[in-house]
């Protein structure tokens, strides 16, 4: 049976997606074991000074591995500043909607996965709680896992090397 034009276009598109995102997903996939171990746990502490002044402002201090993950993600093509369009187009409003969208996303919906990842990475720059929420709720874990799963399905498995976690972070 001869392949139709649409089949060939689909295969070409999938291969383009694989080629475009493979290296970036490999970088983030290194963090999967760490993200798995931190799901449901806080990765943020508050620092309010060392008792010098009673009225000092407290600010969040994040886990070092989380900060490495964020920096790594920011250097990839997976961050989309227009993530809000993904949310409105797919009617994503709450965490349950995000988790449902992640579960449903295949290789053709990599933009949905990128949008969800982008929301948490970018909003975390100004809303201190976002990064912690993404780790505690498993958003980072599920997004990266699904991206890896999609690429593994359509190409050879993504190479994963785990990040080294220092004893103080465990």
Short mmCIF file of N, CA and C in Angstrom, two decimals:
data_model
loop_
_atom_site.label_atom_id
_atom_site.label_comp_id
_atom_site.label_asym_id
_atom_site.label_seq_id
_atom_site.Cartn_x
_atom_site.Cartn_y
_atom_site.Cartn_z
N UNK A 1 0.84 -1.17 0.00
CA UNK A 1 0.00 0.00 0.00
C UNK A 1 0.90 1.25 0.00
N UNK A 2 0.60 2.17 -0.85
CA UNK A 2 1.39 3.38 -0.99
C UNK A 2 0.99 4.40 0.08
N UNK A 3 2.01 5.07 0.62
CA UNK A 3 1.73 6.08 1.64
C UNK A 3 1.13 7.32 1.00
N UNK A 4 0.15 7.87 1.64
CA UNK A 4 -0.48 9.07 1.11
C UNK A 4 0.38 10.29 1.44
N UNK A 5 0.05 11.37 0.82
CA UNK A 5 0.79 12.62 1.03
C UNK A 5 0.70 13.06 2.50
N UNK A 6 -0.49 12.93 3.11
CA UNK A 6 -0.65 13.32 4.52
C UNK A 6 0.21 12.48 5.45
N UNK A 7 0.29 11.17 5.16
CA UNK A 7 1.14 10.29 5.98
C UNK A 7 2.59 10.75 5.91
N UNK A 8 3.05 11.07 4.71
CA UNK A 8 4.43 11.52 4.53
C UNK A 8 4.67 12.85 5.25
N UNK A 9 3.69 13.73 5.18
CA UNK A 9 3.80 15.02 5.87
C UNK A 9 3.83 14.82 7.38
N UNK A 10 2.99 13.91 7.89
CA UNK A 10 2.98 13.61 9.33
C UNK A 10 4.33 13.07 9.78
N UNK A 11 4.87 12.15 9.01
CA UNK A 11 6.17 11.56 9.36
C UNK A 11 7.25 12.63 9.34
N UNK A 12 7.23 13.48 8.33
CA UNK A 12 8.22 14.56 8.22
C UNK A 12 8.08 15.52 9.40
N UNK A 13 6.83 15.85 9.76
CA UNK A 13 6.61 16.76 10.88
C UNK A 13 7.11 16.15 12.19
N UNK A 14 6.78 14.89 12.41
CA UNK A 14 7.24 14.23 13.64
C UNK A 14 8.76 14.21 13.72
N UNK A 15 9.39 13.91 12.60
CA UNK A 15 10.85 13.87 12.58
C UNK A 15 11.43 15.26 12.84
N UNK A 16 10.79 16.29 12.32
CA UNK A 16 11.23 17.66 12.56
C UNK A 16 11.14 17.99 14.05
N UNK A 17 10.04 17.61 14.68
CA UNK A 17 9.85 17.85 16.11
C UNK A 17 10.93 17.12 16.91
N UNK A 18 11.16 15.86 16.56
CA UNK A 18 12.19 15.06 17.25
C UNK A 18 13.54 15.74 17.12
N UNK A 19 13.90 16.13 15.91
CA UNK A 19 15.20 16.76 15.68
C UNK A 19 15.33 18.09 16.41
N UNK A 20 14.25 18.85 16.45
CA UNK A 20 14.28 20.17 17.07
C UNK A 20 14.41 20.13 18.59
N UNK A 21 13.75 19.16 19.23
CA UNK A 21 13.68 19.18 20.69
C UNK A 21 14.51 18.12 21.40
N UNK A 22 15.05 17.14 20.68
CA UNK A 22 15.76 16.03 21.32
C UNK A 22 16.86 16.51 22.29
N UNK A 23 17.75 17.36 21.84
CA UNK A 23 18.88 17.79 22.67
C UNK A 23 18.39 18.51 23.93
N UNK A 24 17.37 19.34 23.79
CA UNK A 24 16.85 20.08 24.94
C UNK A 24 16.16 19.17 25.94
N UNK A 25 15.41 18.21 25.43
CA UNK A 25 14.72 17.27 26.33
C UNK A 25 15.75 16.40 27.05
N UNK A 26 16.82 16.02 26.36
CA UNK A 26 17.89 15.23 27.00
C UNK A 26 18.48 16.00 28.19
N UNK A 27 18.66 17.31 28.01
CA UNK A 27 19.22 18.12 29.11
C UNK A 27 18.30 18.11 30.32
N UNK A 28 17.00 18.26 30.09
CA UNK A 28 16.05 18.31 31.20
C UNK A 28 15.75 16.93 31.77
N UNK A 29 15.83 15.90 30.95
CA UNK A 29 15.54 14.54 31.40
C UNK A 29 16.53 14.08 32.47
N UNK A 30 17.69 14.68 32.52
CA UNK A 30 18.68 14.35 33.56
C UNK A 30 18.12 14.60 34.95
N UNK A 31 17.17 15.50 35.05
CA UNK A 31 16.60 15.88 36.35
C UNK A 31 15.41 15.01 36.77
N UNK A 32 14.98 14.09 35.94
CA UNK A 32 13.80 13.28 36.25
C UNK A 32 13.90 12.54 37.59
N UNK A 33 15.01 11.85 37.90
CA UNK A 33 15.07 11.18 39.20
C UNK A 33 14.94 12.16 40.37
N UNK A 34 15.56 13.32 40.24
CA UNK A 34 15.48 14.33 41.31
C UNK A 34 14.04 14.84 41.42
N UNK A 35 13.41 15.17 40.28
CA UNK A 35 12.03 15.66 40.29
C UNK A 35 11.10 14.61 40.89
N UNK A 36 11.33 13.35 40.56
CA UNK A 36 10.52 12.25 41.11
C UNK A 36 10.66 12.20 42.63
N UNK A 37 11.89 12.36 43.12
CA UNK A 37 12.13 12.27 44.57
C UNK A 37 11.56 13.47 45.33
N UNK A 38 11.37 14.59 44.67
CA UNK A 38 10.89 15.81 45.33
C UNK A 38 9.40 16.06 45.15
N UNK A 39 8.73 15.23 44.36
CA UNK A 39 7.29 15.41 44.13
C UNK A 39 6.56 15.35 45.48
N UNK A 40 5.74 16.34 45.75
CA UNK A 40 4.99 16.39 47.00
C UNK A 40 5.76 17.00 48.16
N UNK A 41 7.01 17.38 47.92
CA UNK A 41 7.84 17.97 48.98
C UNK A 41 8.18 19.41 48.64
N UNK A 42 8.45 20.19 49.65
CA UNK A 42 8.83 21.59 49.45
C UNK A 42 10.30 21.68 49.06
N UNK A 43 10.57 22.52 48.09
CA UNK A 43 11.96 22.75 47.67
C UNK A 43 12.35 24.21 47.92
N UNK A 44 11.63 24.84 48.82
CA UNK A 44 11.84 26.25 49.11
C UNK A 44 11.86 26.45 50.63
N UNK A 45 12.75 27.32 51.06
CA UNK A 45 12.79 27.73 52.45
C UNK A 45 12.73 29.25 52.47
N UNK A 46 12.30 29.80 53.56
CA UNK A 46 12.27 31.25 53.68
C UNK A 46 13.47 31.71 54.49
N UNK A 47 14.09 32.79 54.01
CA UNK A 47 15.20 33.38 54.71
C UNK A 47 14.81 34.80 55.08
N UNK A 48 14.92 35.14 56.35
CA UNK A 48 14.52 36.49 56.76
C UNK A 48 15.63 37.21 57.52
N UNK A 49 16.84 36.87 57.23
CA UNK A 49 17.96 37.50 57.92
C UNK A 49 18.38 36.68 59.11
N UNK A 50 19.45 37.07 59.73
CA UNK A 50 19.98 36.29 60.85
C UNK A 50 19.66 36.96 62.18
N UNK A 51 18.44 37.43 62.33
CA UNK A 51 18.02 38.04 63.58
C UNK A 51 18.51 39.45 63.79
N UNK A 52 19.08 40.05 62.77
CA UNK A 52 19.63 41.40 62.89
C UNK A 52 18.52 42.41 63.09
N UNK A 53 17.53 42.33 62.23
CA UNK A 53 16.46 43.32 62.31
C UNK A 53 15.12 42.62 62.30
N UNK A 54 14.28 43.05 63.17
CA UNK A 54 12.97 42.44 63.33
C UNK A 54 12.07 42.65 62.11
N UNK A 55 12.25 43.72 61.38
CA UNK A 55 11.36 44.08 60.29
C UNK A 55 11.96 43.79 58.91
N UNK A 56 12.87 42.87 58.84
CA UNK A 56 13.46 42.55 57.54
C UNK A 56 12.48 41.74 56.70
N UNK A 57 12.65 41.80 55.40
CA UNK A 57 11.77 41.10 54.47
C UNK A 57 12.29 39.69 54.28
N UNK A 58 11.40 38.71 54.36
CA UNK A 58 11.83 37.34 54.10
C UNK A 58 11.71 37.07 52.61
N UNK A 59 12.56 36.20 52.09
CA UNK A 59 12.51 35.85 50.69
C UNK A 59 12.81 34.36 50.54
N UNK A 60 12.32 33.78 49.46
CA UNK A 60 12.50 32.33 49.29
C UNK A 60 13.94 31.97 48.90
N UNK A 61 14.39 30.84 49.42
CA UNK A 61 15.68 30.28 49.05
C UNK A 61 15.35 28.90 48.48
N UNK A 62 15.78 28.67 47.24
CA UNK A 62 15.42 27.44 46.54
C UNK A 62 16.55 26.41 46.59
N UNK A 63 16.15 25.17 46.44
CA UNK A 63 17.06 24.04 46.33
C UNK A 63 18.00 24.29 45.14
N UNK A 64 19.28 24.00 45.31
CA UNK A 64 20.28 24.23 44.26
C UNK A 64 19.99 23.46 42.98
N UNK A 65 19.52 22.23 43.11
CA UNK A 65 19.22 21.43 41.92
C UNK A 65 18.05 22.04 41.16
N UNK A 66 17.06 22.56 41.87
CA UNK A 66 15.94 23.23 41.22
C UNK A 66 16.44 24.43 40.41
N UNK A 67 17.33 25.21 41.00
CA UNK A 67 17.85 26.38 40.29
C UNK A 67 18.63 25.97 39.04
N UNK A 68 19.37 24.87 39.11
CA UNK A 68 20.07 24.36 37.94
C UNK A 68 19.08 23.94 36.86
N UNK A 69 18.00 23.28 37.27
CA UNK A 69 16.95 22.88 36.32
C UNK A 69 16.35 24.10 35.64
N UNK A 70 16.04 25.13 36.42
CA UNK A 70 15.44 26.35 35.86
C UNK A 70 16.39 27.00 34.87
N UNK A 71 17.65 27.15 35.25
CA UNK A 71 18.64 27.76 34.34
C UNK A 71 18.77 26.94 33.05
N UNK A 72 18.82 25.63 33.21
CA UNK A 72 18.92 24.74 32.05
C UNK A 72 17.70 24.92 31.15
N UNK A 73 16.52 24.93 31.73
CA UNK A 73 15.28 25.09 30.95
C UNK A 73 15.27 26.43 30.21
N UNK A 74 15.75 27.48 30.87
CA UNK A 74 15.75 28.82 30.25
C UNK A 74 16.66 28.88 29.03
N UNK A 75 17.64 28.00 28.97
CA UNK A 75 18.58 28.00 27.84
C UNK A 75 18.12 27.10 26.69
N UNK A 76 16.91 26.57 26.78
CA UNK A 76 16.43 25.67 25.73
C UNK A 76 15.40 26.36 24.84
N UNK A 77 15.03 25.65 23.77
CA UNK A 77 13.97 26.12 22.86
C UNK A 77 12.59 25.77 23.42
N UNK A 78 12.57 25.17 24.60
CA UNK A 78 11.31 24.70 25.17
C UNK A 78 10.54 25.81 25.90
N UNK A 79 11.15 26.96 26.06
CA UNK A 79 10.49 28.07 26.75
C UNK A 79 9.85 28.98 25.71
N UNK A 80 8.55 29.19 25.87
CA UNK A 80 7.76 29.99 24.94
C UNK A 80 7.12 31.14 25.70
N UNK A 81 7.52 32.34 25.40
CA UNK A 81 6.99 33.51 26.10
C UNK A 81 5.50 33.73 25.81
N UNK A 82 4.98 33.10 24.78
CA UNK A 82 3.56 33.23 24.44
C UNK A 82 2.75 32.06 24.98
N UNK A 83 3.15 31.51 26.10
CA UNK A 83 2.47 30.34 26.66
C UNK A 83 1.00 30.62 26.98
N UNK A 84 0.65 31.87 27.21
CA UNK A 84 -0.74 32.19 27.54
C UNK A 84 -1.70 31.79 26.42
N UNK A 85 -1.23 31.85 25.17
CA UNK A 85 -2.07 31.44 24.05
C UNK A 85 -2.37 29.95 24.12
N UNK A 86 -1.40 29.15 24.53
CA UNK A 86 -1.60 27.71 24.69
C UNK A 86 -2.69 27.47 25.73
N UNK A 87 -2.61 28.22 26.82
CA UNK A 87 -3.59 28.08 27.90
C UNK A 87 -4.99 28.46 27.43
N UNK A 88 -5.12 29.57 26.74
CA UNK A 88 -6.46 29.98 26.30
C UNK A 88 -6.99 29.08 25.18
N UNK A 89 -6.15 28.71 24.24
CA UNK A 89 -6.58 27.87 23.12
C UNK A 89 -7.03 26.48 23.60
N UNK A 90 -6.40 25.98 24.66
CA UNK A 90 -6.73 24.64 25.17
C UNK A 90 -7.60 24.68 26.42
N UNK A 91 -8.08 25.88 26.77
CA UNK A 91 -8.96 26.07 27.93
C UNK A 91 -8.35 25.49 29.21
N UNK A 92 -7.09 25.77 29.41
CA UNK A 92 -6.40 25.31 30.62
C UNK A 92 -6.49 26.42 31.65
N UNK A 93 -7.09 26.11 32.79
CA UNK A 93 -7.29 27.13 33.82
C UNK A 93 -6.75 26.74 35.19
N UNK A 94 -6.81 25.47 35.53
CA UNK A 94 -6.38 25.03 36.85
C UNK A 94 -5.39 23.87 36.72
N UNK A 95 -4.79 23.49 37.82
CA UNK A 95 -3.76 22.44 37.83
C UNK A 95 -4.30 21.14 37.22
N UNK A 96 -5.53 20.78 37.52
CA UNK A 96 -6.11 19.55 36.98
C UNK A 96 -6.18 19.61 35.45
N UNK A 97 -6.48 20.80 34.90
CA UNK A 97 -6.49 20.97 33.44
C UNK A 97 -5.09 20.78 32.87
N UNK A 98 -4.09 21.31 33.58
CA UNK A 98 -2.70 21.14 33.14
C UNK A 98 -2.31 19.67 33.12
N UNK A 99 -2.63 18.96 34.19
CA UNK A 99 -2.28 17.54 34.28
C UNK A 99 -3.00 16.73 33.20
N UNK A 100 -4.25 17.06 32.93
CA UNK A 100 -5.01 16.37 31.88
C UNK A 100 -4.38 16.64 30.51
N UNK A 101 -4.01 17.89 30.26
CA UNK A 101 -3.39 18.26 28.98
C UNK A 101 -2.05 17.55 28.80
N UNK A 102 -1.30 17.43 29.88
CA UNK A 102 -0.01 16.73 29.81
C UNK A 102 -0.23 15.26 29.44
N UNK A 103 -1.17 14.62 30.11
CA UNK A 103 -1.45 13.20 29.83
C UNK A 103 -1.86 12.97 28.38
N UNK A 104 -2.64 13.89 27.82
CA UNK A 104 -3.17 13.74 26.46
C UNK A 104 -2.16 14.09 25.36
N UNK A 105 -1.17 14.88 25.68
CA UNK A 105 -0.27 15.43 24.66
C UNK A 105 0.56 14.35 23.98
N UNK A 106 0.54 14.36 22.66
CA UNK A 106 1.43 13.48 21.92
C UNK A 106 2.46 14.36 21.20
N UNK A 107 3.17 13.78 20.27
CA UNK A 107 4.25 14.51 19.60
C UNK A 107 3.75 15.76 18.88
N UNK A 108 2.49 15.74 18.44
CA UNK A 108 1.93 16.89 17.74
C UNK A 108 1.53 18.02 18.70
N UNK A 109 1.44 17.72 19.98
CA UNK A 109 1.08 18.73 20.98
C UNK A 109 2.27 19.12 21.85
N UNK A 110 3.45 19.09 21.29
CA UNK A 110 4.62 19.51 22.07
C UNK A 110 4.49 20.97 22.48
N UNK A 111 3.75 21.77 21.70
CA UNK A 111 3.55 23.17 22.07
C UNK A 111 2.77 23.30 23.37
N UNK A 112 1.87 22.36 23.64
CA UNK A 112 1.12 22.37 24.90
C UNK A 112 2.08 22.09 26.06
N UNK A 113 2.93 21.10 25.89
CA UNK A 113 3.90 20.77 26.94
C UNK A 113 4.87 21.93 27.15
N UNK A 114 5.32 22.54 26.06
CA UNK A 114 6.20 23.70 26.17
C UNK A 114 5.50 24.85 26.89
N UNK A 115 4.23 25.05 26.58
CA UNK A 115 3.47 26.14 27.21
C UNK A 115 3.36 25.96 28.71
N UNK A 116 3.08 24.74 29.15
CA UNK A 116 2.95 24.48 30.59
C UNK A 116 4.29 24.64 31.29
N UNK A 117 5.34 24.09 30.69
CA UNK A 117 6.68 24.27 31.26
C UNK A 117 7.03 25.75 31.33
N UNK A 118 6.75 26.47 30.27
CA UNK A 118 7.07 27.90 30.19
C UNK A 118 6.36 28.72 31.25
N UNK A 119 5.09 28.41 31.48
CA UNK A 119 4.33 29.16 32.49
C UNK A 119 5.05 29.12 33.83
N UNK A 120 5.43 27.95 34.25
CA UNK A 120 6.03 27.81 35.57
C UNK A 120 7.45 28.37 35.62
N UNK A 121 8.22 28.16 34.58
CA UNK A 121 9.59 28.69 34.56
C UNK A 121 9.56 30.21 34.53
N UNK A 122 8.77 30.79 33.64
CA UNK A 122 8.74 32.25 33.49
C UNK A 122 8.05 32.95 34.65
N UNK A 123 6.91 32.43 35.09
CA UNK A 123 6.21 33.08 36.21
C UNK A 123 7.00 32.95 37.50
N UNK A 124 7.82 31.92 37.61
CA UNK A 124 8.65 31.75 38.79
C UNK A 124 9.68 32.86 38.96
N UNK A 125 9.96 33.55 37.88
CA UNK A 125 10.92 34.66 37.95
C UNK A 125 10.35 35.82 38.77
N UNK A 126 9.02 35.95 38.78
CA UNK A 126 8.41 37.05 39.53
C UNK A 126 7.50 36.60 40.66
N UNK A 127 6.96 35.40 40.55
CA UNK A 127 6.09 34.86 41.59
C UNK A 127 6.84 33.73 42.27
N UNK A 128 7.41 34.05 43.40
CA UNK A 128 8.31 33.13 44.08
C UNK A 128 7.80 31.72 44.30
N UNK A 129 6.54 31.53 44.42
CA UNK A 129 5.97 30.23 44.76
C UNK A 129 5.84 29.29 43.55
N UNK A 130 5.86 29.82 42.32
CA UNK A 130 5.59 29.02 41.13
C UNK A 130 6.50 27.81 40.97
N UNK A 131 7.81 28.00 41.15
CA UNK A 131 8.74 26.89 40.95
C UNK A 131 8.46 25.78 41.94
N UNK A 132 8.22 26.15 43.20
CA UNK A 132 7.92 25.15 44.22
C UNK A 132 6.63 24.41 43.89
N UNK A 133 5.63 25.14 43.44
CA UNK A 133 4.36 24.51 43.06
C UNK A 133 4.57 23.49 41.95
N UNK A 134 5.39 23.85 40.97
CA UNK A 134 5.63 22.96 39.84
C UNK A 134 6.32 21.67 40.26
N UNK A 135 7.20 21.76 41.25
CA UNK A 135 7.88 20.56 41.75
C UNK A 135 6.93 19.76 42.64
N UNK A 136 6.28 20.43 43.58
CA UNK A 136 5.38 19.75 44.52
C UNK A 136 4.21 19.07 43.82
N UNK A 137 3.62 19.73 42.82
CA UNK A 137 2.49 19.16 42.08
C UNK A 137 2.92 18.19 40.99
N UNK A 138 4.22 18.10 40.74
CA UNK A 138 4.72 17.19 39.72
C UNK A 138 4.64 17.72 38.31
N UNK A 139 4.36 19.00 38.14
CA UNK A 139 4.21 19.58 36.80
C UNK A 139 5.51 19.44 36.01
N UNK A 140 6.64 19.87 36.58
CA UNK A 140 7.91 19.73 35.89
C UNK A 140 8.19 18.26 35.56
N UNK A 141 7.95 17.40 36.53
CA UNK A 141 8.19 15.97 36.35
C UNK A 141 7.35 15.42 35.20
N UNK A 142 6.05 15.66 35.22
CA UNK A 142 5.16 15.10 34.20
C UNK A 142 5.42 15.68 32.81
N UNK A 143 5.72 16.98 32.74
CA UNK A 143 5.98 17.59 31.43
C UNK A 143 7.24 17.00 30.81
N UNK A 144 8.32 16.95 31.56
CA UNK A 144 9.57 16.43 31.01
C UNK A 144 9.43 14.94 30.68
N UNK A 145 8.76 14.21 31.57
CA UNK A 145 8.54 12.78 31.33
C UNK A 145 7.75 12.56 30.04
N UNK A 146 6.71 13.36 29.83
CA UNK A 146 5.87 13.21 28.63
C UNK A 146 6.63 13.60 27.37
N UNK A 147 7.43 14.65 27.46
CA UNK A 147 8.25 15.04 26.30
C UNK A 147 9.20 13.89 25.93
N UNK A 148 9.84 13.35 26.93
CA UNK A 148 10.77 12.23 26.72
C UNK A 148 10.04 11.03 26.14
N UNK A 149 8.89 10.71 26.69
CA UNK A 149 8.08 9.59 26.22
C UNK A 149 7.70 9.77 24.75
N UNK A 150 7.27 10.97 24.37
CA UNK A 150 6.91 11.25 22.98
C UNK A 150 8.10 11.06 22.05
N UNK A 151 9.24 11.60 22.43
CA UNK A 151 10.42 11.48 21.58
C UNK A 151 10.91 10.04 21.52
N UNK A 152 10.86 9.32 22.64
CA UNK A 152 11.26 7.91 22.66
C UNK A 152 10.39 7.09 21.73
N UNK A 153 9.09 7.39 21.70
CA UNK A 153 8.17 6.63 20.88
C UNK A 153 8.46 6.83 19.39
N UNK A 154 8.76 8.05 18.99
CA UNK A 154 8.95 8.34 17.57
C UNK A 154 10.38 8.27 17.09
N UNK A 155 11.30 8.03 17.99
CA UNK A 155 12.71 7.94 17.62
C UNK A 155 13.38 7.02 18.62
N UNK A 156 14.69 6.94 18.58
CA UNK A 156 15.38 6.11 19.58
C UNK A 156 15.32 6.78 20.95
N UNK A 157 15.42 6.00 22.03
CA UNK A 157 15.26 6.56 23.38
C UNK A 157 16.20 7.73 23.68
N UNK A 158 15.66 8.71 24.40
CA UNK A 158 16.43 9.88 24.82
C UNK A 158 17.50 9.43 25.81
N UNK A 159 18.71 9.91 25.61
CA UNK A 159 19.80 9.59 26.52
C UNK A 159 19.59 10.33 27.83
N UNK A 160 19.66 9.62 28.93
CA UNK A 160 19.50 10.29 30.22
C UNK A 160 20.68 9.97 31.13
N UNK A 161 21.27 11.00 31.60
CA UNK A 161 22.28 10.91 32.65
C UNK A 161 21.71 11.70 33.80
N UNK A 162 21.80 11.17 34.98
CA UNK A 162 21.21 11.88 36.12
C UNK A 162 22.16 12.93 36.64
N UNK A 163 21.59 13.95 37.26
CA UNK A 163 22.39 14.99 37.87
C UNK A 163 22.86 14.50 39.23
N UNK A 164 24.01 14.97 39.63
CA UNK A 164 24.53 14.60 40.93
C UNK A 164 23.91 15.52 41.98
N UNK A 165 23.40 14.92 43.02
CA UNK A 165 22.77 15.67 44.10
C UNK A 165 23.71 15.62 45.29
N UNK A 166 24.04 16.78 45.81
CA UNK A 166 24.94 16.81 46.95
C UNK A 166 24.24 16.28 48.18
N UNK A 167 24.99 15.83 49.15
CA UNK A 167 24.42 15.25 50.38
C UNK A 167 23.52 16.24 51.12
N UNK A 168 23.85 17.53 51.04
CA UNK A 168 23.05 18.54 51.76
C UNK A 168 21.67 18.69 51.15
N UNK A 169 21.50 18.41 49.84
CA UNK A 169 20.22 18.57 49.17
C UNK A 169 19.31 17.38 49.43
N UNK A 170 19.86 16.22 49.78
CA UNK A 170 19.05 15.04 50.03
C UNK A 170 18.36 15.22 51.33
#
